[in-house]
Short mmCIF file of C-alpha atoms in Angstrom, two decimals:
data_model
loop_
_atom_site.label_atom_id
_atom_site.label_comp_id
_atom_site.label_asym_id
_atom_site.label_seq_id
_atom_site.Cartn_x
_atom_site.Cartn_y
_atom_site.Cartn_z
CA MET A 129 -4.33 -1.04 0.79
CA SER A 130 -6.91 -4.18 2.57
CA PRO A 131 -9.82 -5.10 0.80
CA GLY A 132 -12.66 -4.16 4.07
CA PRO A 133 -15.88 -3.84 4.08
CA THR A 134 -18.18 -1.70 0.99
CA THR A 135 -21.41 -0.40 1.82
CA ALA A 136 -25.09 -1.29 1.19
CA SER A 137 -25.13 0.38 -2.26
CA SER A 138 -21.44 -0.48 -3.05
CA ILE A 139 -21.40 -3.97 -2.81
CA GLU A 140 -23.00 -3.72 -5.84
CA GLU A 141 -20.67 -2.66 -7.48
CA ALA A 142 -18.04 -4.29 -6.14
CA VAL A 143 -19.32 -7.49 -7.06
CA LEU A 144 -20.54 -6.82 -10.52
CA PRO A 145 -18.99 -9.39 -13.26
CA ASN A 146 -16.33 -7.96 -15.77
CA ILE A 147 -17.83 -5.79 -18.44
CA VAL A 148 -14.89 -5.56 -20.58
CA GLY A 149 -13.40 -4.11 -23.83
CA GLU A 150 -12.32 -6.35 -26.45
CA ASP A 151 -8.98 -4.30 -27.21
CA TYR A 152 -8.23 -4.39 -23.78
CA GLY A 153 -8.01 -8.71 -22.18
CA PHE A 154 -9.94 -8.91 -18.77
CA PRO A 155 -11.00 -12.17 -18.30
CA LYS A 156 -15.01 -11.84 -18.02
CA ASP A 157 -15.83 -14.55 -15.91
CA GLY A 158 -16.05 -12.21 -12.65
CA LEU A 159 -13.21 -14.01 -10.80
CA TYR A 160 -11.39 -12.34 -9.10
CA SER A 161 -7.40 -11.41 -10.18
CA MET A 162 -4.93 -13.70 -8.28
CA SER A 163 -1.34 -12.14 -7.49
CA TYR A 164 2.10 -13.51 -7.12
CA TRP A 165 1.68 -14.09 -3.06
CA LEU A 166 -2.06 -14.74 -2.69
CA GLN A 167 -0.86 -17.98 -5.30
CA GLY A 168 2.01 -18.89 -2.93
CA VAL A 169 0.12 -19.08 -0.59
CA GLN A 170 -3.00 -20.95 -1.72
CA GLY A 171 -4.06 -23.74 0.84
CA ASP A 172 -2.85 -21.99 4.24
CA PRO A 173 -5.58 -22.39 6.80
CA ILE A 174 -5.15 -18.52 7.47
CA LEU A 175 -6.55 -17.26 5.01
CA ASN A 176 -10.35 -18.66 5.52
CA HIS A 177 -9.88 -19.01 8.79
CA ARG A 178 -12.45 -17.97 11.43
CA THR A 179 -11.47 -18.34 15.64
CA THR A 180 -15.26 -18.53 16.72
CA PRO A 181 -17.12 -20.87 14.32
CA ASP A 182 -20.56 -17.36 14.94
CA LEU A 183 -19.21 -14.02 14.97
CA PRO A 184 -19.51 -12.82 18.51
CA SER A 185 -22.00 -10.36 20.23
CA SER A 186 -19.86 -8.34 21.39
CA ALA A 187 -16.17 -7.00 21.79
CA ASP A 188 -14.20 -4.37 23.41
CA ILE A 189 -12.43 -3.42 20.16
CA VAL A 190 -13.64 -4.75 16.69
CA VAL A 191 -11.02 -3.86 13.46
CA ILE A 192 -11.98 -4.00 9.82
CA GLY A 193 -9.50 -4.91 7.68
CA SER A 194 -6.97 -7.54 7.86
CA GLY A 195 -3.89 -6.38 5.84
CA MET A 196 -0.60 -4.80 7.09
CA THR A 197 -2.47 -1.72 8.90
CA GLY A 198 -5.44 -4.37 10.85
CA THR A 199 -3.23 -6.60 11.74
CA LEU A 200 -0.28 -3.80 13.37
CA VAL A 201 -3.32 -2.35 15.50
CA ALA A 202 -4.67 -5.87 16.57
CA LYS A 203 -0.83 -7.09 17.58
CA HIS A 204 -0.19 -2.89 19.23
CA SER A 205 -4.38 -2.89 20.69
CA LYS A 206 -3.85 -6.43 22.23
CA GLU A 207 -0.15 -5.46 23.21
CA THR A 208 -1.29 -2.48 24.76
CA TRP A 209 -4.41 -4.00 26.46
CA PRO A 210 -4.15 -7.51 27.43
CA GLU A 211 -7.23 -7.90 29.08
CA LYS A 212 -9.20 -6.61 25.52
CA SER A 213 -11.29 -8.66 23.37
CA VAL A 214 -10.18 -7.82 19.81
CA VAL A 215 -12.18 -8.65 16.71
CA VAL A 216 -10.83 -8.80 13.57
CA LEU A 217 -12.88 -8.40 10.30
CA GLU A 218 -12.74 -9.22 7.29
CA ALA A 219 -15.03 -9.33 3.78
CA ARG A 220 -12.17 -11.44 2.07
CA GLU A 221 -10.05 -13.95 2.80
CA PHE A 222 -6.67 -12.87 5.36
CA CYS A 223 -5.37 -10.18 3.70
CA SER A 224 -6.06 -10.69 0.45
CA GLY A 225 -6.07 -6.66 -0.50
CA ALA A 226 -3.42 -4.83 -1.11
CA THR A 227 -1.03 -5.35 0.99
CA GLY A 228 -0.78 -9.52 -0.10
CA ARG A 229 -1.53 -7.71 -3.81
CA ASN A 230 1.40 -4.91 -3.74
CA ALA A 231 4.74 -5.59 -5.50
CA GLY A 232 6.48 -6.03 -2.87
CA HIS A 233 8.87 -3.49 -2.18
CA CYS A 234 9.61 -1.40 1.77
CA LYS A 235 10.94 1.45 0.32
CA PRO A 236 11.05 4.53 2.05
CA ASP A 237 11.78 7.07 -0.09
CA GLN A 238 15.37 9.33 1.06
CA TRP A 239 15.21 12.48 -0.67
CA ARG A 240 12.45 12.43 -4.62
CA GLY A 241 9.34 13.91 -2.63
CA PHE A 242 10.94 15.98 -0.98
CA THR A 243 9.57 18.92 -3.01
CA ALA A 244 6.47 17.64 -3.28
CA TYR A 245 6.55 17.89 0.48
CA GLU A 246 7.64 21.19 1.45
CA ASP A 247 5.62 23.20 -1.57
CA ALA A 248 2.99 21.31 0.47
CA PHE A 249 3.52 21.25 3.84
CA GLY A 250 6.41 23.13 4.46
CA THR A 251 10.37 22.55 4.88
CA GLU A 252 10.24 20.98 8.66
CA GLN A 253 6.75 18.75 7.86
CA ALA A 254 8.39 17.43 4.46
CA LEU A 255 12.41 16.00 6.57
CA LYS A 256 9.87 14.25 9.07
CA ILE A 257 7.81 12.96 6.29
CA LEU A 258 11.13 11.17 4.73
CA LYS A 259 12.83 10.73 8.51
CA ASN A 260 9.69 8.78 9.78
CA GLU A 261 9.72 6.74 5.99
CA GLN A 262 13.47 5.43 7.09
CA GLN A 263 12.06 4.99 10.96
CA THR A 264 9.95 2.27 9.00
CA TRP A 265 11.71 0.87 6.97
CA SER A 266 14.14 0.42 9.78
CA ALA A 267 10.90 -0.66 11.83
CA LEU A 268 9.28 -4.18 9.60
CA VAL A 269 13.95 -5.19 9.20
CA GLU A 270 14.38 -5.40 12.81
CA TYR A 271 10.89 -7.03 13.98
CA VAL A 272 11.82 -9.71 11.18
CA ARG A 273 14.47 -9.89 11.12
CA GLU A 274 14.58 -10.43 15.66
CA ASN A 275 11.23 -12.71 15.28
CA ASN A 276 12.89 -14.96 12.33
CA VAL A 277 10.13 -13.98 10.12
CA ASP A 278 9.84 -16.30 6.74
CA CYS A 279 8.82 -13.65 3.92
CA ASP A 280 11.79 -13.10 2.11
CA LEU A 281 13.30 -10.36 3.22
CA TRP A 282 16.12 -8.60 0.91
CA VAL A 283 18.38 -5.74 2.13
CA GLY A 284 20.61 -3.88 0.12
CA ASP A 285 20.77 -0.69 -2.26
CA THR A 286 17.20 -0.16 -3.64
CA LEU A 287 18.51 2.65 -7.16
CA ASP A 288 16.85 5.27 -9.08
CA VAL A 289 17.01 5.77 -12.59
CA PRO A 290 15.81 8.95 -14.55
CA VAL A 291 16.01 7.88 -17.99
CA THR A 292 15.81 10.89 -19.31
CA PRO A 293 18.17 14.42 -19.08
CA GLU A 294 15.49 16.61 -18.29
CA VAL A 295 14.06 13.84 -15.77
CA ALA A 296 18.08 13.64 -14.36
CA ALA A 297 17.91 17.12 -14.20
CA THR A 298 14.65 17.19 -12.13
CA ALA A 299 16.27 14.27 -10.04
CA LYS A 300 19.31 16.50 -9.62
CA LYS A 301 17.34 20.00 -8.58
CA ASN A 302 15.57 17.85 -6.54
CA PHE A 303 17.99 16.10 -4.20
CA GLU A 304 19.81 18.93 -3.28
CA ARG A 305 17.16 21.33 -2.55
CA TYR A 306 16.75 18.39 0.05
CA LYS A 307 20.37 18.36 0.21
CA ALA A 308 19.97 22.35 0.75
CA ALA A 309 16.89 21.66 3.57
CA GLY A 310 18.97 19.88 5.64
CA GLY A 311 18.10 16.39 4.90
CA LYS A 312 20.21 13.48 5.78
CA VAL A 313 22.44 11.44 2.62
CA ASP A 314 25.43 10.40 3.53
CA HIS A 315 23.97 6.76 3.03
CA ILE A 316 22.58 7.48 -0.71
CA LYS A 317 25.15 7.22 -2.96
CA VAL A 318 25.00 9.25 -6.52
CA THR A 319 26.24 8.40 -9.77
CA HIS A 320 26.03 11.70 -12.52
CA ASP A 321 27.82 10.41 -15.26
CA PRO A 322 25.75 8.40 -17.56
CA ALA A 323 27.52 5.49 -18.57
CA ALA A 324 28.88 5.10 -14.87
CA ALA A 325 25.08 5.43 -14.15
CA ALA A 326 24.29 2.56 -16.59
CA GLU A 327 27.03 0.34 -15.57
CA VAL A 328 25.81 0.32 -12.16
CA SER A 329 21.74 -0.27 -12.64
CA GLN A 330 21.74 -2.24 -15.54
CA ILE A 331 19.70 0.88 -17.34
CA LYS A 332 20.74 0.55 -20.74
CA ASP A 333 19.46 4.40 -20.59
CA ALA A 334 20.59 5.61 -17.61
CA HIS A 335 21.68 9.29 -16.90
CA ALA A 336 21.38 9.23 -13.01
CA CYS A 337 21.72 6.81 -10.51
CA TYR A 338 20.61 7.23 -7.05
CA ALA A 339 20.78 4.33 -4.82
CA TRP A 340 20.19 3.90 -0.80
CA PRO A 341 19.95 0.72 1.17
CA ALA A 342 15.84 -0.72 0.83
CA SER A 343 14.21 -3.79 1.36
CA THR A 344 12.00 -6.47 -0.69
CA LEU A 345 9.93 -8.77 0.32
CA TYR A 346 6.78 -11.84 1.17
CA PRO A 347 4.03 -8.87 2.48
CA TRP A 348 1.54 -11.42 2.98
CA LYS A 349 3.75 -13.66 5.03
CA LEU A 350 4.92 -11.47 7.13
CA THR A 351 1.49 -10.14 7.92
CA ALA A 352 0.19 -14.18 8.38
CA HIS A 353 2.88 -14.38 10.67
CA ILE A 354 1.94 -11.43 13.01
CA MET A 355 -1.94 -12.53 12.58
CA ARG A 356 -0.77 -15.65 13.60
CA GLU A 357 1.15 -14.07 16.87
CA ASN A 358 -2.48 -12.26 17.88
CA LEU A 359 -4.34 -14.81 17.78
CA GLU A 360 -2.13 -17.58 20.31
CA LYS A 361 -2.15 -13.37 22.12
CA GLY A 362 -6.66 -14.27 21.83
CA ILE A 363 -7.23 -12.15 19.09
CA ASN A 364 -10.39 -13.74 17.15
CA LEU A 365 -9.95 -12.97 13.44
CA GLN A 366 -12.49 -13.78 11.07
CA THR A 367 -12.71 -13.49 7.56
CA ARG A 368 -15.41 -13.73 4.03
CA THR A 369 -17.77 -11.23 6.51
CA ARG A 370 -18.18 -7.68 4.72
CA ALA A 371 -18.98 -5.13 6.83
CA THR A 372 -21.54 -2.67 6.23
CA GLU A 373 -22.05 -0.09 8.55
CA VAL A 374 -20.75 1.26 12.25
CA ILE A 375 -23.97 2.93 13.78
CA ARG A 376 -24.49 3.91 17.77
CA SER A 377 -25.45 1.40 19.59
CA SER A 378 -29.59 1.93 20.56
CA LYS A 379 -28.33 -0.22 24.08
CA ALA A 380 -25.74 2.17 24.84
CA PRO A 381 -25.74 4.91 23.78
CA GLU A 382 -21.36 5.22 24.78
CA LYS A 383 -21.12 1.99 22.15
CA TRP A 384 -21.40 1.18 18.86
CA LEU A 385 -22.40 -1.77 16.74
CA VAL A 386 -21.08 -2.45 12.91
CA LYS A 387 -23.00 -4.51 11.18
CA SER A 388 -22.18 -7.01 8.62
CA ASP A 389 -23.19 -9.91 6.62
CA ARG A 390 -22.64 -12.92 9.66
CA GLY A 391 -24.32 -10.35 11.82
CA GLN A 392 -23.37 -7.32 14.40
CA ILE A 393 -20.82 -7.05 17.00
CA GLU A 394 -21.12 -4.01 20.35
CA PHE A 395 -17.68 -2.65 21.10
CA SER A 396 -16.15 0.33 22.03
CA LEU A 397 -13.92 1.26 19.77
CA VAL A 398 -13.27 0.22 16.30
CA VAL A 399 -10.57 0.90 13.63
CA HIS A 400 -11.01 1.63 10.18
CA ALA A 401 -8.25 0.00 8.53
CA THR A 402 -9.32 -1.09 5.20
CA ASN A 403 -7.13 1.10 2.95
CA ALA A 404 -9.01 2.28 0.06
CA TYR A 405 -12.45 1.22 0.74
CA SER A 406 -12.68 3.40 4.14
CA SER A 407 -14.60 5.93 2.87
CA ALA A 408 -17.39 3.26 1.69
CA LEU A 409 -18.26 3.24 5.74
CA GLU A 410 -17.36 6.86 6.89
CA PRO A 411 -19.12 8.95 5.41
CA THR A 412 -16.81 11.41 6.90
CA LEU A 413 -13.36 10.40 4.27
CA ARG A 414 -15.33 10.39 1.11
CA GLY A 415 -13.85 12.30 -1.32
CA LEU A 416 -10.80 12.54 1.52
CA VAL A 417 -10.04 9.03 0.61
CA THR A 418 -10.16 7.09 -2.88
CA PRO A 419 -10.06 4.09 -4.30
CA LYS A 420 -7.22 3.63 -7.85
CA PRO A 421 -7.40 0.55 -9.49
CA HIS A 422 -3.64 -0.27 -10.50
CA MET A 423 -1.83 -3.51 -12.00
CA CYS A 424 1.34 -5.01 -11.30
CA ASP A 425 3.11 -7.64 -13.73
CA ARG A 426 5.62 -10.71 -12.89
CA ILE A 427 7.82 -12.24 -15.39
CA ILE A 428 9.37 -14.83 -16.28
CA PRO A 429 13.08 -13.92 -17.38
CA PRO A 430 15.00 -14.79 -20.29
CA VAL A 431 16.81 -18.40 -19.61
CA ALA A 432 19.78 -16.53 -19.53
CA ILE A 433 20.00 -12.53 -18.86
CA GLU A 434 23.09 -12.04 -20.35
CA GLY A 435 25.97 -10.43 -17.62
CA ARG A 436 25.32 -9.84 -13.90
CA GLY A 437 21.60 -9.33 -14.28
CA LEU A 438 19.25 -6.86 -11.62
CA GLN A 439 21.30 -6.81 -8.31
CA ASN A 440 19.13 -4.27 -7.25
CA SER A 441 15.24 -3.40 -6.50
CA TYR A 442 14.06 0.38 -8.42
CA GLY A 443 12.34 2.45 -9.25
CA VAL A 444 12.72 3.53 -13.59
CA LEU A 445 12.04 7.33 -13.46
CA LEU A 446 10.10 8.54 -16.43
CA PRO A 447 8.87 11.49 -18.05
CA GLU A 448 5.19 13.62 -16.73
CA GLY A 449 5.97 11.73 -13.34
CA GLY A 450 6.49 8.14 -14.61
CA LEU A 451 7.81 5.84 -12.39
CA PHE A 452 8.42 1.81 -12.85
CA SER A 453 8.72 -0.22 -9.37
CA ILE A 454 10.75 -2.83 -10.36
CA ASN A 455 10.82 -6.47 -7.68
CA PRO A 456 13.88 -8.59 -8.93
CA ARG A 457 12.71 -11.40 -6.57
CA SER A 458 15.36 -12.32 -4.24
CA SER A 459 13.92 -16.39 -4.29
CA GLN A 460 15.44 -19.16 -6.28
CA GLU A 461 12.18 -17.99 -8.26
CA GLY A 462 14.13 -16.07 -9.88
CA SER A 463 11.34 -13.49 -11.42
CA ILE A 464 11.01 -10.27 -11.81
CA LEU A 465 7.97 -7.78 -10.41
CA PHE A 466 6.80 -4.58 -12.39
CA GLY A 467 4.84 -1.88 -10.60
CA GLY A 468 4.60 1.43 -9.89
CA SER A 469 3.35 4.49 -12.06
CA ASN A 470 3.87 2.96 -16.06
CA PRO A 471 2.92 4.98 -19.82
CA GLY A 472 0.62 1.78 -19.75
CA GLN A 473 -1.40 3.28 -16.53
CA GLN A 474 -2.87 6.55 -18.12
CA ALA A 475 -4.91 3.92 -20.30
CA LEU A 476 -6.10 2.49 -17.33
CA GLU A 477 -7.37 5.34 -15.66
CA ASP A 478 -9.67 6.73 -19.05
CA TRP A 479 -10.96 3.27 -19.02
CA ILE A 480 -11.93 3.48 -15.23
CA GLN A 481 -13.36 6.50 -16.46
CA LYS A 482 -15.77 5.31 -18.61
CA HIS A 483 -16.30 2.66 -16.29
CA PRO A 484 -16.30 3.63 -12.70
CA LYS A 485 -18.21 0.93 -11.31
CA ARG A 486 -15.23 -1.11 -11.80
CA ARG A 487 -12.39 1.57 -9.08
CA ILE A 488 -13.32 -1.33 -6.95
CA ASP A 489 -12.70 -3.47 -7.98
CA ASP A 490 -9.10 -5.86 -7.79
CA SER A 491 -10.51 -8.90 -10.33
CA LEU A 492 -8.78 -6.98 -13.70
CA GLU A 493 -6.36 -10.02 -14.03
CA GLY A 494 -4.69 -7.92 -17.86
CA PHE A 495 -4.39 -4.52 -19.23
CA LYS A 496 -2.59 -4.86 -22.64
CA PRO A 497 -0.92 -1.06 -22.81
CA VAL A 498 0.31 -1.83 -18.83
CA THR A 499 1.83 -4.70 -19.92
CA GLU A 500 2.72 -4.39 -23.40
CA ALA A 501 4.18 -0.37 -21.73
CA VAL A 502 6.89 -3.27 -19.06
CA ARG A 503 7.79 -5.74 -22.34
CA THR A 504 9.16 -2.28 -23.71
CA PHE A 505 10.79 -0.99 -21.12
CA ALA A 506 12.37 -4.37 -21.04
CA GLU A 507 13.09 -5.00 -24.09
CA ALA A 508 15.18 -2.64 -24.61
CA GLU A 509 17.16 -0.92 -21.53
CA ILE A 510 17.01 -4.10 -19.14
CA THR A 511 21.22 -4.86 -20.69
CA GLY A 512 20.89 -8.12 -21.81
CA TRP A 513 17.39 -9.16 -21.60
CA ARG A 514 16.63 -11.23 -24.75
CA ALA A 515 13.19 -11.58 -26.72
CA LYS A 516 10.96 -14.47 -24.25
CA PHE A 517 8.69 -12.45 -22.12
CA ASP A 518 6.04 -14.52 -19.74
CA HIS A 519 4.74 -13.04 -17.75
CA HIS A 520 1.32 -12.95 -15.23
CA SER A 521 -0.23 -9.83 -13.88
CA TRP A 522 -3.01 -8.32 -12.13
CA SER A 523 -4.05 -5.80 -9.61
CA GLY A 524 -4.86 -3.96 -6.92
CA ILE A 525 -6.30 -1.56 -4.98
CA ILE A 526 -4.18 1.93 -3.70
CA ALA A 527 -5.91 4.69 -1.41
CA ILE A 528 -5.20 8.18 -2.71
CA SER A 529 -5.38 10.85 -0.68
CA ALA A 530 -7.00 14.10 -1.44
CA ASP A 531 -3.24 15.46 -0.48
CA GLY A 532 -0.60 12.83 -0.82
CA VAL A 533 -0.71 12.00 2.74
CA PRO A 534 -2.31 9.16 5.57
CA PHE A 535 -5.43 9.66 8.03
CA VAL A 536 -4.39 8.84 11.12
CA GLY A 537 -6.77 9.81 14.62
CA GLU A 538 -9.93 9.78 15.77
CA LEU A 539 -12.43 10.25 13.76
CA PRO A 540 -13.54 14.29 14.35
CA GLY A 541 -17.16 13.99 15.56
CA LEU A 542 -16.83 9.82 16.38
CA PRO A 543 -15.46 9.61 19.49
CA GLY A 544 -14.41 5.95 19.50
CA GLN A 545 -14.32 5.94 15.85
CA TRP A 546 -10.47 5.66 14.96
CA VAL A 547 -8.80 5.37 11.14
CA CYS A 548 -5.09 4.89 9.84
CA ALA A 549 -5.91 4.66 6.07
CA GLY A 550 -5.06 6.68 2.69
CA HIS A 551 -1.42 5.86 2.28
CA HIS A 552 -1.32 6.54 -0.95
CA GLY A 553 0.13 3.63 -2.43
CA HIS A 554 3.47 3.94 -0.60
CA GLY A 555 1.72 1.86 3.38
CA MET A 556 4.82 -0.47 2.94
CA ALA A 557 6.86 2.60 4.29
CA ARG A 558 4.68 4.44 6.53
CA ILE A 559 2.29 1.43 7.78
CA PHE A 560 3.98 -0.64 10.04
CA THR A 561 4.88 3.81 12.08
CA ALA A 562 1.22 4.52 11.77
CA ALA A 563 -0.97 1.48 13.10
CA PRO A 564 1.41 1.38 16.36
CA GLY A 565 1.39 4.75 16.28
CA LEU A 566 -2.84 4.70 15.87
CA VAL A 567 -2.84 2.42 18.59
CA LYS A 568 -0.60 4.94 21.52
CA LEU A 569 -3.52 7.85 21.01
CA MET A 570 -5.92 5.04 20.78
CA ASN A 571 -4.60 4.51 24.45
CA GLY A 572 -4.04 8.40 25.32
CA GLY A 573 -1.34 9.28 24.15
CA SER A 574 -0.36 12.41 22.61
CA TRP A 575 0.73 13.34 19.36
CA ALA A 576 4.20 13.99 19.81
CA ASP A 577 3.93 10.19 21.15
CA THR A 578 3.62 8.69 18.41
CA GLU A 579 6.46 9.83 16.03
CA LEU A 580 4.51 10.62 13.69
CA PRO A 581 4.14 13.84 11.10
CA ASP A 582 2.00 16.56 12.16
CA VAL A 583 -0.21 16.45 8.67
CA TYR A 584 -0.51 12.86 9.73
CA GLN A 585 -2.96 12.89 11.65
CA ILE A 586 -6.92 13.59 10.71
CA THR A 587 -7.92 16.67 12.50
CA PRO A 588 -11.67 18.49 11.98
CA LEU A 589 -9.05 22.04 10.43
CA ARG A 590 -8.04 19.26 7.94
CA ILE A 591 -10.68 17.79 6.61
CA GLN A 592 -12.59 20.80 6.10
CA ARG A 593 -9.83 23.18 4.61
CA LEU A 594 -9.48 20.14 1.59
CA LYS A 595 -13.40 19.40 1.09
CA GLY A 596 -13.41 23.21 0.61
CA LEU A 597 -10.55 22.93 -2.04
CA ILE A 598 -12.31 19.67 -3.12
CA GLU A 599 -15.37 21.58 -3.99
CA SER A 600 -12.86 24.85 -5.26
CA GLY A 601 -11.51 22.20 -7.68
CA LYS A 602 -8.45 24.00 -6.16
CA VAL A 603 -7.88 19.75 -5.56
CA GLN A 604 -8.22 17.19 -7.59
CA SER A 605 -10.86 14.94 -6.76
CA ARG A 606 -8.17 11.72 -7.68
CA LEU A 607 -10.58 9.65 -9.22
#
């Protein structure tokens, strides 16, 4: 979800001043929202780093976007081709998009999404998707530990907690369907007794609890660690450089040009790593990857929470597919981050429908329905919570994929242009394997070499099928 470039037509939209109804508490001065992660690293020189004062006129590989995807693609590109020049372009500050704005989870889905994936892609691919998420989490944890990355990594049980009998029944049916299909469940601890689930989770209305290993972390710091290694290996990072167009080179038809607000670069390979913003530069992705604003709230809990408090990360499962993603910070600072699609998210989507130019605007610093849903939940449901409620909120733009899974591979009909985008709000559990998988393809490898689910591959048939479904109304526009 790293905001990278926009098209010339959408640049104006991206910098529009805030036009806000009084009921929602948005800032009115046009400032970008400051996420919890970005707030903690202000002053870090990599935020506005430019390896060279001027933009290089040429490169072997250009990566557009400096979030987790772009940074990992650059890393694996340099390791694969040490002799090649790699330039990373970032429209704003380093890693200031979705990676720097999420709720801080690396939570592999180990069962919950199985039914939807099986209905959409079949049993084999549904199992592969969940297996890949486990592999992604393992790869991230292994990298952090082997490289002693200072990113507040926490490893422990994440809990999925349904809070109504109906949601619990649906969860149980989904879990059993996954298990019957051969899904691995030995590592998942299941509690179906409501009283026991409430005790384990510290959520008063828990009707069940599913626990398995996952992580929380400081995603910006992990990405910055990798980029600093990239810089030592000779990668050129250019922040505050907004790409506006990718076109064929008139001098060398086998090459491309990326135009930006600071000049242009000629290159052989380009990677679109801007997630929600990918369709702004590449028209063939329009309708397939759609930006969608979400809010995160950082809550400073009461001075003391009676009892043992929250010891795990959470997905609190609500009616109609709603979700609270909860990340109690593992650092001594002790705040709690709330993300997900809580009951206030629909009000935000309704507001965006009336103000469509704000769809790509992550300057939203508060949205009362979302924050009030967090307040209501915390005060009613978290065992031992008292009345105090201090908070800080910010927005981020997630990339909704038309079929719910990423697009990875070479753009059909555009040899030399590659994409890894459309992570559907779940990039932290996909990118650490998807990005190196893309580089294997760039190096001539087969799709099997990537070990990624087949349905992640971008192909002419997939694009044609999805656009046909969108045009017929069988797949919603996801707006």
